[in-house]
PDB file of C-alpha atoms in Angstrom:
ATOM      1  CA  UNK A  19     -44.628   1.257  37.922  1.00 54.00           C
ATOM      2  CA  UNK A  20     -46.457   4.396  36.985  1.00 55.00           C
ATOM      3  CA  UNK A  21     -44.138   5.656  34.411  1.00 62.00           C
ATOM      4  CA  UNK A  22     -43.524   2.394  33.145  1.00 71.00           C
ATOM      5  CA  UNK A  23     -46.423   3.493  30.136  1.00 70.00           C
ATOM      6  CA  UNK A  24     -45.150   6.512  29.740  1.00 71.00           C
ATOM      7  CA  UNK A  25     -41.235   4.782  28.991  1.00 74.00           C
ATOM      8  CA  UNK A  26     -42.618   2.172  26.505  1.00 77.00           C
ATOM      9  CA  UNK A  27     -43.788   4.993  24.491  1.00 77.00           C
ATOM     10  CA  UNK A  28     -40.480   5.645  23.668  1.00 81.00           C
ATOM     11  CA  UNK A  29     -39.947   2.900  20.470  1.00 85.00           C
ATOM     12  CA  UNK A  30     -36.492   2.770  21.871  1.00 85.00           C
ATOM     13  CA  UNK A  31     -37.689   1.752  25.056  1.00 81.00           C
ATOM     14  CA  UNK A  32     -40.712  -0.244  23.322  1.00 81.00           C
ATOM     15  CA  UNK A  33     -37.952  -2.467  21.236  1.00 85.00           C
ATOM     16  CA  UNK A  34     -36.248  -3.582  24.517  1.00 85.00           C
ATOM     17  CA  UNK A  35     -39.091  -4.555  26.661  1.00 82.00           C
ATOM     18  CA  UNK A  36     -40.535  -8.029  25.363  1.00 78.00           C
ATOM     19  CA  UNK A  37     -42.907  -8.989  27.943  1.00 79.00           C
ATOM     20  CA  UNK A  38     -45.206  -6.692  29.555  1.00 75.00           C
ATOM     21  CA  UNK A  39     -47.527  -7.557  32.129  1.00 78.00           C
ATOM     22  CA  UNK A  40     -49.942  -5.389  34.403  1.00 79.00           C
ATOM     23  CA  UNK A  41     -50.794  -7.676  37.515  1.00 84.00           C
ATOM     24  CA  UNK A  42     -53.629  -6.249  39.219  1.00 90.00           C
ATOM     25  CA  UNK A  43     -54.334  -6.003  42.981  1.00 94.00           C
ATOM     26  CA  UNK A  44     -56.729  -9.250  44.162  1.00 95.00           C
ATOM     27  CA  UNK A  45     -59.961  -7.900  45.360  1.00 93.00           C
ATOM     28  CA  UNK A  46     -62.212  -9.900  47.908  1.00 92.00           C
ATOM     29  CA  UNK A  47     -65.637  -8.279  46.518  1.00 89.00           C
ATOM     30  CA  UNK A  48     -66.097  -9.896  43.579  1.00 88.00           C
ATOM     31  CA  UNK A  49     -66.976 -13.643  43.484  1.00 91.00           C
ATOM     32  CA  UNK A  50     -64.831 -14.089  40.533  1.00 94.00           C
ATOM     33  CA  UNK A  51     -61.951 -12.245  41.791  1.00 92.00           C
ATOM     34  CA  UNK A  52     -62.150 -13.674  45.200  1.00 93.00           C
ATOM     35  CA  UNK A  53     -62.009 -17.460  43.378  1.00 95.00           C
ATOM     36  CA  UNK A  54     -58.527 -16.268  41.460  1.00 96.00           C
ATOM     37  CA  UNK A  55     -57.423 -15.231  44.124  1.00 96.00           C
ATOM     38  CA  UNK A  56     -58.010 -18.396  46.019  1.00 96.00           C
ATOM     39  CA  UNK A  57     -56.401 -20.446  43.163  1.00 97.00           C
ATOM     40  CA  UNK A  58     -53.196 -18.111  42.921  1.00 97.00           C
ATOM     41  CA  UNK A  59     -53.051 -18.908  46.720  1.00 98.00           C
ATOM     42  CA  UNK A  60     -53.342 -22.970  45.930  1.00 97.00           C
ATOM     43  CA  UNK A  61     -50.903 -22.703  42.976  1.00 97.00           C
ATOM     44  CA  UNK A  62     -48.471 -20.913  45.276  1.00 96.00           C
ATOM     45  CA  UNK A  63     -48.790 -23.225  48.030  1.00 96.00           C
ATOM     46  CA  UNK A  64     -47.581 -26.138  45.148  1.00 96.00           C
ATOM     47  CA  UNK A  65     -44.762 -24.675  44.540  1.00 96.00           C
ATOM     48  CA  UNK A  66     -43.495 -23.794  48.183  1.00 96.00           C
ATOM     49  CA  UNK A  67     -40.417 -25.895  48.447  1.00 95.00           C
ATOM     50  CA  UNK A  68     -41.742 -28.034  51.566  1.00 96.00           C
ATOM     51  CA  UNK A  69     -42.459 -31.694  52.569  1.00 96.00           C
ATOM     52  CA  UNK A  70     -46.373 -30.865  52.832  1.00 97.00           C
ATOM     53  CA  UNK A  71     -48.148 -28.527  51.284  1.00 97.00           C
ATOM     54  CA  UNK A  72     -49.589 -25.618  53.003  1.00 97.00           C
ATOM     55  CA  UNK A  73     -53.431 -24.889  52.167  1.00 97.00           C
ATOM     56  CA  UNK A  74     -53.139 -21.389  51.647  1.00 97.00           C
ATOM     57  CA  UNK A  75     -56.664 -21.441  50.234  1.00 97.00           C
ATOM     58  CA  UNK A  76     -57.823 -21.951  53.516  1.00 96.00           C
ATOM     59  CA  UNK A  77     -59.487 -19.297  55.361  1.00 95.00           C
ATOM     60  CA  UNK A  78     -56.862 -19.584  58.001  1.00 95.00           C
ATOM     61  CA  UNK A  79     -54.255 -18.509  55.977  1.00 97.00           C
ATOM     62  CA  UNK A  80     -55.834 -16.674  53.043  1.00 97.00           C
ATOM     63  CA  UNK A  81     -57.935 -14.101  54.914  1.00 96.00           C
ATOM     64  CA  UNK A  82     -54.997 -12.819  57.037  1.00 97.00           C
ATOM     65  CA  UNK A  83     -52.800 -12.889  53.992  1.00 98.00           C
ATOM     66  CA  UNK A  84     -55.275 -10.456  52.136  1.00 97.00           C
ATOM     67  CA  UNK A  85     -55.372  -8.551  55.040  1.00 97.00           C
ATOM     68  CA  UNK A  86     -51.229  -7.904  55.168  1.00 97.00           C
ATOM     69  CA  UNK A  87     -51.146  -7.711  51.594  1.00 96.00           C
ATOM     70  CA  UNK A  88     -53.692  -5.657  50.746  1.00 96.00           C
ATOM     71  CA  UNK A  89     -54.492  -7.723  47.353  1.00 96.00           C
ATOM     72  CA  UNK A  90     -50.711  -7.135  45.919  1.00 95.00           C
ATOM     73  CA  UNK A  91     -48.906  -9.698  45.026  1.00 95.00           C
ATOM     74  CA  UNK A  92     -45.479  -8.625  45.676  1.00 93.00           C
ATOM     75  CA  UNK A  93     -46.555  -7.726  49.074  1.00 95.00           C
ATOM     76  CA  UNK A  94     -48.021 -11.669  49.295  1.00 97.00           C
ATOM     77  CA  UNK A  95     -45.069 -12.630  47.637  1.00 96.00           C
ATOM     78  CA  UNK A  96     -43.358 -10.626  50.427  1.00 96.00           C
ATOM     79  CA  UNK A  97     -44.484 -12.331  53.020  1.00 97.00           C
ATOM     80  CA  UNK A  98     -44.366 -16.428  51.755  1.00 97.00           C
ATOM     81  CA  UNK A  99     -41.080 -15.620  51.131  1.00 97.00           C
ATOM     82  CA  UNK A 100     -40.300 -14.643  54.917  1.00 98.00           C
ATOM     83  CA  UNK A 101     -42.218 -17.386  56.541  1.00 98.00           C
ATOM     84  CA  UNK A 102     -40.902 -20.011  54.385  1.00 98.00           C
ATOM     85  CA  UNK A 103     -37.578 -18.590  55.222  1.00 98.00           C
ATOM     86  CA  UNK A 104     -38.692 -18.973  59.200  1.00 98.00           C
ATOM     87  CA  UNK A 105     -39.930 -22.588  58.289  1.00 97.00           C
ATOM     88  CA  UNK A 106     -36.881 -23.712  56.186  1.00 97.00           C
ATOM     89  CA  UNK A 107     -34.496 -22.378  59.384  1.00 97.00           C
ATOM     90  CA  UNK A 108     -36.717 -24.352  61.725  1.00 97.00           C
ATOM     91  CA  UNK A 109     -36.937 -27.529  59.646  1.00 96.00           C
ATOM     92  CA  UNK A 110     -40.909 -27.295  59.456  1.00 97.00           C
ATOM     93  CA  UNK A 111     -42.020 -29.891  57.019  1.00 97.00           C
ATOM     94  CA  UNK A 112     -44.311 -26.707  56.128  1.00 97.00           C
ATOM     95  CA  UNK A 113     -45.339 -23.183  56.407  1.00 97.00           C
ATOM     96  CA  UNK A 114     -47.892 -22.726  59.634  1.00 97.00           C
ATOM     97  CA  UNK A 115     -49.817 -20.001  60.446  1.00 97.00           C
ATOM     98  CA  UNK A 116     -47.150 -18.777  63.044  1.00 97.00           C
ATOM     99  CA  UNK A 117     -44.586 -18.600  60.541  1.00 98.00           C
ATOM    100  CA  UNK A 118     -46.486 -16.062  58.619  1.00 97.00           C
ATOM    101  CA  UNK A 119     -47.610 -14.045  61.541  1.00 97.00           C
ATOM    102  CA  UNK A 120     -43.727 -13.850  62.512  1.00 97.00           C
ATOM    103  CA  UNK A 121     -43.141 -12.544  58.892  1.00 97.00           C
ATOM    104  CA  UNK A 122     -45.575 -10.246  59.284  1.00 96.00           C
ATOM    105  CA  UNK A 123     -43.971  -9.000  62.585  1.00 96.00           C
ATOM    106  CA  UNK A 124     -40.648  -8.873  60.528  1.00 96.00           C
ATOM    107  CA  UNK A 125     -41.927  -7.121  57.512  1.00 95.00           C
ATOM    108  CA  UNK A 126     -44.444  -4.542  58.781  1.00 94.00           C
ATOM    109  CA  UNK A 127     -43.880  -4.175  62.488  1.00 93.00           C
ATOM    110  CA  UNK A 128     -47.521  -5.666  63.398  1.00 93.00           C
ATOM    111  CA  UNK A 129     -48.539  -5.654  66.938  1.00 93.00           C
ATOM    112  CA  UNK A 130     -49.775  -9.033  68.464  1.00 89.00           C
ATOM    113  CA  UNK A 131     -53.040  -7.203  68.420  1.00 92.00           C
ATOM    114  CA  UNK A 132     -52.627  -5.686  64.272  1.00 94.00           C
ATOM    115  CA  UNK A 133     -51.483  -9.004  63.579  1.00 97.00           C
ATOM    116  CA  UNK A 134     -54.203 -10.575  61.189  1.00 97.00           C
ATOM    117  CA  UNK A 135     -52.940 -14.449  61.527  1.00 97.00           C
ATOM    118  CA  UNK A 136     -53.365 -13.665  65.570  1.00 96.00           C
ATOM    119  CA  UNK A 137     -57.461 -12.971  64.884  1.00 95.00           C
ATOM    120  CA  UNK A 138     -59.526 -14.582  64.279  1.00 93.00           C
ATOM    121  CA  UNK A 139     -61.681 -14.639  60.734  1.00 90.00           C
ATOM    122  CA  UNK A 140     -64.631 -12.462  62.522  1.00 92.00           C
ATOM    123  CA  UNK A 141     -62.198  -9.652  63.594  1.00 95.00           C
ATOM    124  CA  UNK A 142     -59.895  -9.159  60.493  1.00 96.00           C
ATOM    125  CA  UNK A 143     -60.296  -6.720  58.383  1.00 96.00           C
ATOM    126  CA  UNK A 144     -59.252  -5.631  54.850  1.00 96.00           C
ATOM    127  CA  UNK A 145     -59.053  -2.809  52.139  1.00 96.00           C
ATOM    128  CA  UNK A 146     -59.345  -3.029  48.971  1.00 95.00           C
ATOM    129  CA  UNK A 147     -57.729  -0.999  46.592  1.00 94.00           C
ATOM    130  CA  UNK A 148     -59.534   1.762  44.312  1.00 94.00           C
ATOM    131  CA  UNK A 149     -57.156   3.712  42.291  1.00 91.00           C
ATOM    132  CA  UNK A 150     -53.671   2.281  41.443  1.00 87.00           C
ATOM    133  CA  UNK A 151     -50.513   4.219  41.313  1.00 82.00           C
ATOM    134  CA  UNK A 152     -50.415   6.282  38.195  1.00 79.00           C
ATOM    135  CA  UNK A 153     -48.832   9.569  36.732  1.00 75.00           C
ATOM    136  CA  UNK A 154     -50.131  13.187  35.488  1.00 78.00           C
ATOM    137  CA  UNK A 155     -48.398  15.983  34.831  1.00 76.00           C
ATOM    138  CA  UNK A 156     -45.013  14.838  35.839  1.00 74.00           C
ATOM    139  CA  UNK A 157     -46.368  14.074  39.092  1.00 80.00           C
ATOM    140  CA  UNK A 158     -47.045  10.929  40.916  1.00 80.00           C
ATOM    141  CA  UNK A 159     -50.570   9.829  42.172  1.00 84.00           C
ATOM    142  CA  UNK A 160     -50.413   7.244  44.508  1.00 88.00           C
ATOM    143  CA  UNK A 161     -52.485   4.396  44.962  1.00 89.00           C
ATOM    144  CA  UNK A 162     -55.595   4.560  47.131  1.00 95.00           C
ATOM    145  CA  UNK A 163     -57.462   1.784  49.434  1.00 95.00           C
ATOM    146  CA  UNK A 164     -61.113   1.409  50.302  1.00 95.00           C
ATOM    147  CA  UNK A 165     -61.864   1.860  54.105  1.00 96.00           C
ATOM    148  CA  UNK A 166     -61.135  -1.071  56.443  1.00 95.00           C
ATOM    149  CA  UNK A 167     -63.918  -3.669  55.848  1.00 93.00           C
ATOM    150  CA  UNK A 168     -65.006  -6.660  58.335  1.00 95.00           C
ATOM    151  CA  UNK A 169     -63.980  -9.739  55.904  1.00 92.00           C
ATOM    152  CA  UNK A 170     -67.056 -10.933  57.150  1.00 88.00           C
ATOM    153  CA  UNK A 171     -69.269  -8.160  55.123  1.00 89.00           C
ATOM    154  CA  UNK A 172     -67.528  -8.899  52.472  1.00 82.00           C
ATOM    155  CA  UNK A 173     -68.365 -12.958  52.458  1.00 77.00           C
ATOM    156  CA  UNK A 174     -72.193 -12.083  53.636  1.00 74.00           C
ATOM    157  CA  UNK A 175     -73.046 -10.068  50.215  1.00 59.00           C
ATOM    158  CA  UNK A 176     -71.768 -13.121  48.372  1.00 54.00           C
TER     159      UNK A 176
END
């Protein structure tokens, strides 16, 4: 939250906050970056409450999941919550591919032709982001992304 700094400067506020966490946007350019982001996706996919687990690692699943979330993790969060709500109402022994392109659909109005999980790896592309959310002088910057980037660029400078 960008005044959230500001409001824990306040020792009153300070005192009733005991955990404080900044969870930074996943980023697909860096090789270290792009690995915890690939082992967030594999500790996720543990803890799915399904009969087999879903290798969200995977290409398949983790480049069009960067692509709809942009690197935030309330946005990925988001979006394994809808498709494992899709799978649980179908009785899917796990999340597929289609169940997170319907989520998609149902969170951010994609087109069959936005829709990252309906490209393939070669035609998706993602931004990154570059300045997060933040405040000055009582007024609110918001966040900014990189341009759109073939995913493949980003894997070929690795």
């Amino acid at each position: 939250m960008p005044w959230a700094d500001e409001l824990l400067s306040d020792p009153q506020w300070d005192s009733r906050v005991r955990i404080k966490r900044t969870i930074p946007y996943f980023k697909l350019s860096s090789v270290d970056e792009m690995r915890r982001y690939a082992k967030c996706l594999k500790q996720l996919s543990k803890a799915l409450p399904v009969k087999e687990r879903p290798q969200l690692e995977l290409p398949k699943y983790s480049f069009p999941l960067f692509a709809v979330c942009k690197g935030e993790m309330r946005a990925l969060k988001y979006v394994l919550s809808e498709a494992l709500r899709i799978a649980l109402e179908e009785d899917a022994s796990t999340i597929t591919t289609a169940h997170c392109a319907i989520a998609a659909v149902l969170i951010y109005d994609f087109s069959d032709e936005e829709n990252p999980f309906k490209k393939s790896a070669e035609e998706i592309s993602v931004v990154e982001i570059e300045q997060y959310t933040s405040s000055e002088d009582d007024k609110i910057i918001e966040r900014k992304f990189s341009k759109a980037i073939p995913i493949m660029d980003l894997l070929v400078k690795k």
